[in-house]
PDB file of C-alpha atoms in Angstrom:
ATOM      1  CA  MET A   8      38.681-229.106  21.225  1.00 46.00           C
ATOM      2  CA  THR A   9      36.077-226.343  21.641  1.00 49.00           C
ATOM      3  CA  THR A  10      34.137-225.692  24.828  1.00 50.00           C
ATOM      4  CA  ASN A  11      31.015-227.195  23.281  1.00 52.00           C
ATOM      5  CA  ASP A  12      32.943-230.280  22.130  1.00 52.00           C
ATOM      6  CA  SER A  13      34.065-230.924  25.707  1.00 56.00           C
ATOM      7  CA  GLY A  14      30.468-231.216  26.843  1.00 62.00           C
ATOM      8  CA  SER A  15      30.449-228.021  28.916  1.00 70.00           C
ATOM      9  CA  ALA A  16      27.350-225.899  28.616  1.00 76.00           C
ATOM     10  CA  PRO A  17      27.835-222.628  26.732  1.00 79.00           C
ATOM     11  CA  LYS A  18      27.703-219.423  28.728  1.00 80.00           C
ATOM     12  CA  PRO A  19      24.262-217.820  28.767  1.00 77.00           C
ATOM     13  CA  PRO A  20      24.064-214.441  27.027  1.00 80.00           C
ATOM     14  CA  ALA A  21      24.667-211.419  29.234  1.00 82.00           C
ATOM     15  CA  LYS A  22      21.489-209.929  30.676  1.00 83.00           C
ATOM     16  CA  ASP A  23      20.373-206.717  29.034  1.00 90.00           C
ATOM     17  CA  PRO A  24      20.860-204.071  31.789  1.00 89.00           C
ATOM     18  CA  TRP A  25      17.725-202.294  30.558  1.00 92.00           C
ATOM     19  CA  ASP A  26      15.582-205.415  30.863  1.00 93.00           C
ATOM     20  CA  LEU A  27      13.859-204.318  34.064  1.00 97.00           C
ATOM     21  CA  PRO A  28      10.860-205.837  35.850  1.00 97.00           C
ATOM     22  CA  ASP A  29       7.282-204.597  35.661  1.00 98.00           C
ATOM     23  CA  VAL A  30       6.748-202.692  38.902  1.00 98.00           C
ATOM     24  CA  SER A  31       3.441-201.039  38.050  1.00 97.00           C
ATOM     25  CA  GLY A  32       1.554-203.181  40.584  1.00 97.00           C
ATOM     26  CA  LEU A  33       3.771-202.391  43.568  1.00 98.00           C
ATOM     27  CA  THR A  34       2.693-200.158  46.425  1.00 98.00           C
ATOM     28  CA  VAL A  35       5.278-197.509  47.253  1.00 98.00           C
ATOM     29  CA  GLY A  36       5.468-196.191  50.803  1.00 98.00           C
ATOM     30  CA  VAL A  37       7.228-192.925  51.628  1.00 98.00           C
ATOM     31  CA  LEU A  38       8.421-192.426  55.203  1.00 98.00           C
ATOM     32  CA  GLY A  39       8.748-188.704  55.728  1.00 94.00           C
ATOM     33  CA  GLY A  40       6.052-188.223  53.133  1.00 92.00           C
ATOM     34  CA  THR A  41       4.919-184.926  54.626  1.00 93.00           C
ATOM     35  CA  GLY A  42       8.320-183.262  54.038  1.00 94.00           C
ATOM     36  CA  PRO A  43       9.262-181.578  50.737  1.00 96.00           C
ATOM     37  CA  GLN A  44      11.258-184.490  49.251  1.00 96.00           C
ATOM     38  CA  GLY A  45       8.814-187.128  50.431  1.00 97.00           C
ATOM     39  CA  ARG A  46       5.774-185.206  49.190  1.00 97.00           C
ATOM     40  CA  GLY A  47       7.444-184.660  45.838  1.00 97.00           C
ATOM     41  CA  LEU A  48       8.307-188.324  45.350  1.00 98.00           C
ATOM     42  CA  ALA A  49       4.828-189.401  46.462  1.00 98.00           C
ATOM     43  CA  TYR A  50       3.242-186.986  43.997  1.00 98.00           C
ATOM     44  CA  ARG A  51       5.396-188.130  41.070  1.00 98.00           C
ATOM     45  CA  PHE A  52       4.819-191.833  41.700  1.00 98.00           C
ATOM     46  CA  ALA A  53       1.084-191.353  42.151  1.00 98.00           C
ATOM     47  CA  ARG A  54       0.949-189.250  38.991  1.00 97.00           C
ATOM     48  CA  ALA A  55       2.656-192.133  37.169  1.00 97.00           C
ATOM     49  CA  GLY A  56      -0.111-194.489  38.326  1.00 97.00           C
ATOM     50  CA  GLN A  57       1.699-196.129  41.254  1.00 98.00           C
ATOM     51  CA  ARG A  58      -0.175-196.918  44.465  1.00 98.00           C
ATOM     52  CA  VAL A  59       1.345-194.653  47.124  1.00 98.00           C
ATOM     53  CA  ILE A  60       1.113-194.423  50.923  1.00 98.00           C
ATOM     54  CA  ILE A  61       2.796-191.563  52.753  1.00 98.00           C
ATOM     55  CA  GLY A  62       3.818-192.058  56.347  1.00 97.00           C
ATOM     56  CA  SER A  63       4.289-189.677  59.242  1.00 96.00           C
ATOM     57  CA  ARG A  64       4.633-190.004  62.998  1.00 93.00           C
ATOM     58  CA  ALA A  65       1.111-188.543  63.167  1.00 94.00           C
ATOM     59  CA  ALA A  66      -1.464-190.286  60.987  1.00 96.00           C
ATOM     60  CA  ASP A  67      -3.678-187.202  60.752  1.00 96.00           C
ATOM     61  CA  ARG A  68      -0.801-185.163  59.376  1.00 96.00           C
ATOM     62  CA  ALA A  69      -0.122-187.798  56.722  1.00 97.00           C
ATOM     63  CA  GLU A  70      -3.811-188.009  55.834  1.00 97.00           C
ATOM     64  CA  ALA A  71      -4.016-184.226  55.388  1.00 97.00           C
ATOM     65  CA  ALA A  72      -0.953-184.225  53.132  1.00 96.00           C
ATOM     66  CA  ALA A  73      -2.347-187.136  51.115  1.00 97.00           C
ATOM     67  CA  GLU A  74      -5.599-185.281  50.557  1.00 97.00           C
ATOM     68  CA  GLU A  75      -3.655-182.290  49.258  1.00 96.00           C
ATOM     69  CA  LEU A  76      -1.615-184.470  46.885  1.00 96.00           C
ATOM     70  CA  GLY A  77      -4.651-186.289  45.478  1.00 95.00           C
ATOM     71  CA  ASN A  78      -4.022-188.874  42.742  1.00 96.00           C
ATOM     72  CA  GLY A  79      -5.142-191.658  45.085  1.00 97.00           C
ATOM     73  CA  VAL A  80      -2.357-191.099  47.649  1.00 97.00           C
ATOM     74  CA  ARG A  81      -3.143-192.494  51.101  1.00 98.00           C
ATOM     75  CA  GLY A  82      -1.848-191.205  54.426  1.00 98.00           C
ATOM     76  CA  ALA A  83      -1.045-193.297  57.501  1.00 98.00           C
ATOM     77  CA  ASP A  84       1.241-193.485  60.494  1.00 97.00           C
ATOM     78  CA  ASN A  85       4.772-194.695  59.761  1.00 97.00           C
ATOM     79  CA  ALA A  86       4.183-198.249  60.979  1.00 97.00           C
ATOM     80  CA  THR A  87       1.100-198.745  58.785  1.00 98.00           C
ATOM     81  CA  CYS A  88       2.874-197.192  55.812  1.00 98.00           C
ATOM     82  CA  ALA A  89       5.819-199.580  56.201  1.00 98.00           C
ATOM     83  CA  ARG A  90       3.648-202.631  56.807  1.00 98.00           C
ATOM     84  CA  GLU A  91       1.298-202.095  53.841  1.00 98.00           C
ATOM     85  CA  SER A  92       3.902-201.121  51.216  1.00 98.00           C
ATOM     86  CA  ASP A  93       5.992-203.346  48.948  1.00 98.00           C
ATOM     87  CA  VAL A  94       8.817-200.833  48.567  1.00 98.00           C
ATOM     88  CA  VAL A  95       9.494-198.207  51.245  1.00 98.00           C
ATOM     89  CA  ILE A  96      11.379-194.973  50.525  1.00 98.00           C
ATOM     90  CA  VAL A  97      13.077-193.344  53.507  1.00 98.00           C
ATOM     91  CA  ALA A  98      12.896-189.555  53.105  1.00 98.00           C
ATOM     92  CA  VAL A  99      13.116-188.452  56.727  1.00 97.00           C
ATOM     93  CA  PRO A 100      15.480-185.751  58.047  1.00 96.00           C
ATOM     94  CA  TRP A 101      18.968-187.035  58.811  1.00 97.00           C
ATOM     95  CA  ASP A 102      18.693-186.237  62.511  1.00 96.00           C
ATOM     96  CA  GLY A 103      15.701-188.567  62.803  1.00 96.00           C
ATOM     97  CA  HIS A 104      17.004-191.282  60.466  1.00 97.00           C
ATOM     98  CA  ALA A 105      18.291-193.841  62.951  1.00 97.00           C
ATOM     99  CA  LYS A 106      15.450-193.433  65.446  1.00 97.00           C
ATOM    100  CA  THR A 107      12.789-193.820  62.750  1.00 97.00           C
ATOM    101  CA  LEU A 108      14.321-196.970  61.280  1.00 98.00           C
ATOM    102  CA  GLU A 109      14.948-198.562  64.688  1.00 98.00           C
ATOM    103  CA  SER A 110      11.275-198.128  65.538  1.00 97.00           C
ATOM    104  CA  LEU A 111      10.159-199.809  62.283  1.00 98.00           C
ATOM    105  CA  ARG A 112      12.537-202.781  62.135  1.00 98.00           C
ATOM    106  CA  GLU A 113       9.729-205.331  62.397  1.00 98.00           C
ATOM    107  CA  GLU A 114       7.429-203.627  59.851  1.00 98.00           C
ATOM    108  CA  LEU A 115      10.283-203.238  57.348  1.00 98.00           C
ATOM    109  CA  ALA A 116      11.508-206.839  57.578  1.00 98.00           C
ATOM    110  CA  GLY A 117      11.622-208.441  54.134  1.00 97.00           C
ATOM    111  CA  LYS A 118      10.852-205.152  52.368  1.00 98.00           C
ATOM    112  CA  ILE A 119      12.922-203.306  49.788  1.00 98.00           C
ATOM    113  CA  VAL A 120      13.954-200.148  51.635  1.00 98.00           C
ATOM    114  CA  VAL A 121      15.187-197.262  49.468  1.00 98.00           C
ATOM    115  CA  ASP A 122      17.233-194.765  51.471  1.00 98.00           C
ATOM    116  CA  CYS A 123      17.431-191.289  49.922  1.00 98.00           C
ATOM    117  CA  VAL A 124      18.657-189.420  52.999  1.00 98.00           C
ATOM    118  CA  ASN A 125      21.639-187.089  52.612  1.00 97.00           C
ATOM    119  CA  PRO A 126      23.662-186.500  55.797  1.00 97.00           C
ATOM    120  CA  LEU A 127      24.558-182.814  55.480  1.00 97.00           C
ATOM    121  CA  GLY A 128      25.692-179.998  57.714  1.00 96.00           C
ATOM    122  CA  PHE A 129      25.327-176.291  57.056  1.00 96.00           C
ATOM    123  CA  ASP A 130      27.387-173.301  58.128  1.00 96.00           C
ATOM    124  CA  LYS A 131      28.061-169.814  56.790  1.00 95.00           C
ATOM    125  CA  LYS A 132      30.148-171.322  53.973  1.00 95.00           C
ATOM    126  CA  GLY A 133      27.223-173.463  52.799  1.00 94.00           C
ATOM    127  CA  ALA A 134      26.395-177.165  52.775  1.00 96.00           C
ATOM    128  CA  TYR A 135      28.943-179.857  53.545  1.00 97.00           C
ATOM    129  CA  ALA A 136      28.824-183.641  53.758  1.00 97.00           C
ATOM    130  CA  LEU A 137      28.752-185.506  57.060  1.00 97.00           C
ATOM    131  CA  LYS A 138      30.295-188.979  57.409  1.00 94.00           C
ATOM    132  CA  PRO A 139      28.158-191.331  59.512  1.00 96.00           C
ATOM    133  CA  GLU A 140      29.970-193.893  61.630  1.00 97.00           C
ATOM    134  CA  GLU A 141      28.639-196.676  59.380  1.00 98.00           C
ATOM    135  CA  GLY A 142      29.948-194.882  56.268  1.00 97.00           C
ATOM    136  CA  SER A 143      26.700-193.491  54.864  1.00 98.00           C
ATOM    137  CA  ALA A 144      23.023-193.127  55.635  1.00 98.00           C
ATOM    138  CA  ALA A 145      22.302-196.185  53.489  1.00 98.00           C
ATOM    139  CA  GLU A 146      24.859-198.292  55.343  1.00 98.00           C
ATOM    140  CA  GLN A 147      23.386-197.109  58.633  1.00 98.00           C
ATOM    141  CA  ALA A 148      19.983-198.255  57.375  1.00 98.00           C
ATOM    142  CA  ALA A 149      21.418-201.644  56.413  1.00 98.00           C
ATOM    143  CA  ALA A 150      22.967-202.031  59.869  1.00 98.00           C
ATOM    144  CA  LEU A 151      19.717-201.107  61.612  1.00 98.00           C
ATOM    145  CA  LEU A 152      17.529-203.236  59.334  1.00 98.00           C
ATOM    146  CA  PRO A 153      19.343-206.572  58.956  1.00 98.00           C
ATOM    147  CA  GLU A 154      16.194-208.322  57.706  1.00 98.00           C
ATOM    148  CA  SER A 155      15.390-205.685  55.062  1.00 98.00           C
ATOM    149  CA  ARG A 156      16.712-205.346  51.505  1.00 98.00           C
ATOM    150  CA  VAL A 157      18.318-201.921  51.689  1.00 98.00           C
ATOM    151  CA  THR A 158      19.125-199.912  48.580  1.00 98.00           C
ATOM    152  CA  ALA A 159      20.009-196.245  48.023  1.00 98.00           C
ATOM    153  CA  ALA A 160      18.504-193.924  45.385  1.00 98.00           C
ATOM    154  CA  PHE A 161      16.676-190.633  44.681  1.00 98.00           C
ATOM    155  CA  HIS A 162      19.319-188.461  46.389  1.00 98.00           C
ATOM    156  CA  HIS A 163      19.791-185.801  43.734  1.00 97.00           C
ATOM    157  CA  LEU A 164      16.219-184.760  42.964  1.00 97.00           C
ATOM    158  CA  SER A 165      14.952-181.235  43.471  1.00 96.00           C
ATOM    159  CA  ALA A 166      11.980-181.156  45.842  1.00 96.00           C
ATOM    160  CA  VAL A 167      10.862-177.969  44.078  1.00 96.00           C
ATOM    161  CA  LEU A 168      10.675-179.689  40.693  1.00 97.00           C
ATOM    162  CA  LEU A 169       9.117-182.844  42.114  1.00 97.00           C
ATOM    163  CA  GLN A 170       6.232-180.860  43.600  1.00 97.00           C
ATOM    164  CA  ASP A 171       5.687-178.525  40.638  1.00 97.00           C
ATOM    165  CA  GLU A 172       2.426-179.648  39.012  1.00 96.00           C
ATOM    166  CA  THR A 173       3.180-177.625  35.860  1.00 97.00           C
ATOM    167  CA  ILE A 174       6.256-179.758  35.073  1.00 97.00           C
ATOM    168  CA  ASP A 175       5.431-182.935  33.167  1.00 97.00           C
ATOM    169  CA  GLU A 176       8.950-184.421  32.944  1.00 96.00           C
ATOM    170  CA  ILE A 177      12.011-184.181  35.175  1.00 96.00           C
ATOM    171  CA  ASP A 178      15.199-184.460  33.144  1.00 95.00           C
ATOM    172  CA  THR A 179      17.530-186.456  35.370  1.00 97.00           C
ATOM    173  CA  ASP A 180      19.065-189.830  36.133  1.00 98.00           C
ATOM    174  CA  VAL A 181      18.691-191.626  39.462  1.00 98.00           C
ATOM    175  CA  LEU A 182      21.788-193.443  40.748  1.00 98.00           C
ATOM    176  CA  VAL A 183      20.771-196.722  42.403  1.00 98.00           C
ATOM    177  CA  LEU A 184      23.018-198.680  44.768  1.00 98.00           C
ATOM    178  CA  GLY A 185      22.515-201.976  46.534  1.00 98.00           C
ATOM    179  CA  GLU A 186      23.807-205.458  47.238  1.00 98.00           C
ATOM    180  CA  ALA A 187      21.300-207.541  45.243  1.00 97.00           C
ATOM    181  CA  ARG A 188      20.851-206.861  41.551  1.00 96.00           C
ATOM    182  CA  ALA A 189      17.236-208.039  41.656  1.00 97.00           C
ATOM    183  CA  ASP A 190      16.501-205.313  44.212  1.00 98.00           C
ATOM    184  CA  THR A 191      18.333-202.543  42.365  1.00 98.00           C
ATOM    185  CA  ASP A 192      16.543-203.581  39.165  1.00 98.00           C
ATOM    186  CA  ILE A 193      13.208-202.986  40.903  1.00 98.00           C
ATOM    187  CA  VAL A 194      14.311-199.555  42.135  1.00 98.00           C
ATOM    188  CA  GLN A 195      15.644-198.642  38.688  1.00 98.00           C
ATOM    189  CA  ALA A 196      12.326-199.648  37.184  1.00 98.00           C
ATOM    190  CA  LEU A 197      10.463-197.517  39.721  1.00 98.00           C
ATOM    191  CA  ALA A 198      12.628-194.510  38.869  1.00 98.00           C
ATOM    192  CA  GLY A 199      11.774-195.046  35.227  1.00 98.00           C
ATOM    193  CA  ARG A 200       8.072-194.773  36.023  1.00 98.00           C
ATOM    194  CA  ILE A 201       8.555-191.035  36.599  1.00 98.00           C
ATOM    195  CA  ALA A 202       8.488-189.172  33.299  1.00 97.00           C
ATOM    196  CA  GLY A 203      11.942-187.995  32.236  1.00 97.00           C
ATOM    197  CA  MET A 204      13.891-190.151  34.702  1.00 97.00           C
ATOM    198  CA  ARG A 205      16.141-193.180  34.312  1.00 97.00           C
ATOM    199  CA  GLY A 206      17.436-195.435  37.043  1.00 98.00           C
ATOM    200  CA  ILE A 207      21.162-196.213  36.659  1.00 98.00           C
ATOM    201  CA  PHE A 208      22.930-198.949  38.642  1.00 98.00           C
ATOM    202  CA  ALA A 209      25.846-197.277  40.446  1.00 98.00           C
ATOM    203  CA  GLY A 210      27.432-199.932  42.652  1.00 97.00           C
ATOM    204  CA  ARG A 211      27.152-201.436  46.102  1.00 98.00           C
ATOM    205  CA  LEU A 212      26.148-199.708  49.318  1.00 98.00           C
ATOM    206  CA  ARG A 213      29.782-199.156  50.284  1.00 97.00           C
ATOM    207  CA  ASN A 214      29.813-196.494  47.547  1.00 97.00           C
ATOM    208  CA  ALA A 215      26.773-194.653  48.886  1.00 98.00           C
ATOM    209  CA  HIS A 216      28.705-192.002  50.814  1.00 98.00           C
ATOM    210  CA  GLN A 217      29.983-190.171  47.745  1.00 96.00           C
ATOM    211  CA  VAL A 218      26.533-190.301  46.143  1.00 97.00           C
ATOM    212  CA  GLU A 219      24.946-188.808  49.254  1.00 98.00           C
ATOM    213  CA  SER A 220      27.759-186.261  49.587  1.00 97.00           C
ATOM    214  CA  LEU A 221      27.349-184.982  46.033  1.00 97.00           C
ATOM    215  CA  VAL A 222      24.160-183.241  47.126  1.00 97.00           C
ATOM    216  CA  ALA A 223      26.318-180.652  48.909  1.00 97.00           C
ATOM    217  CA  ASN A 224      27.892-179.828  45.541  1.00 97.00           C
ATOM    218  CA  LEU A 225      24.506-179.627  43.837  1.00 97.00           C
ATOM    219  CA  ILE A 226      23.319-177.177  46.492  1.00 97.00           C
ATOM    220  CA  SER A 227      26.301-174.971  45.619  1.00 96.00           C
ATOM    221  CA  VAL A 228      25.469-175.285  41.907  1.00 97.00           C
ATOM    222  CA  ASN A 229      21.863-174.325  42.546  1.00 96.00           C
ATOM    223  CA  ARG A 230      22.794-171.300  44.624  1.00 96.00           C
ATOM    224  CA  ARG A 231      25.328-170.026  42.087  1.00 96.00           C
ATOM    225  CA  TYR A 232      23.162-170.519  38.994  1.00 98.00           C
ATOM    226  CA  LYS A 233      19.693-170.097  40.537  1.00 97.00           C
ATOM    227  CA  ALA A 234      18.837-173.592  39.278  1.00 96.00           C
ATOM    228  CA  HIS A 235      17.430-176.957  40.356  1.00 96.00           C
ATOM    229  CA  ALA A 236      20.271-179.094  39.058  1.00 95.00           C
ATOM    230  CA  GLY A 237      20.128-182.857  38.584  1.00 94.00           C
ATOM    231  CA  LEU A 238      22.446-185.441  37.045  1.00 96.00           C
ATOM    232  CA  ARG A 239      22.768-187.169  33.688  1.00 96.00           C
ATOM    233  CA  THR A 240      25.093-190.126  33.049  1.00 96.00           C
ATOM    234  CA  THR A 241      26.581-190.025  29.550  1.00 96.00           C
ATOM    235  CA  ASP A 242      27.238-192.946  27.172  1.00 96.00           C
ATOM    236  CA  VAL A 243      24.825-195.265  28.977  1.00 94.00           C
TER     237      VAL A 243
END
């Protein structure tokens, strides 16, 4: 007797991993939007037509940076940025990561939070990865923001390329990690809004440490070859 003969419903077809949601109407907030990585991401999303708010501890600093970026970018204090955005990217320095997120727990509740912070140390030998007590910056964010939907992405992007107005496309993939596929699909789709990029699902948050740590290797690549290296995933 076949499965259908027994009365059981047939299995639904597997979801196409490239069938991603329309995210063009979402507002993207960038905490740390006045720093190089945050400014670069804000610029690229705004250039792609996304509504963007950059946040800073000082609203006037964020407003000045937003005016420089143009493309409709708004500036606000961190709390307003978090509250008025649908998806919030965390691009703050590692040493201020925990304090910033703790102060915004209420504003970030229910939001998709995209952590792109890389815990790194530097000495005379170069960059090296740090191991947070929670396992990774993203896992620290998840622990501090229990009511948020924490994902991890945008770790391996060159701030120099992101901010270069003469570059139309950035040839790279964005590894996206998270616990809920619906959330990682949204972040993948956002990555795909930036010309030249793809968002690639890369596992759960427990795997975020090695993704964050790889930035130390990319820094070594860039120094050796005078480059702004990114990543491409083959056969996908």
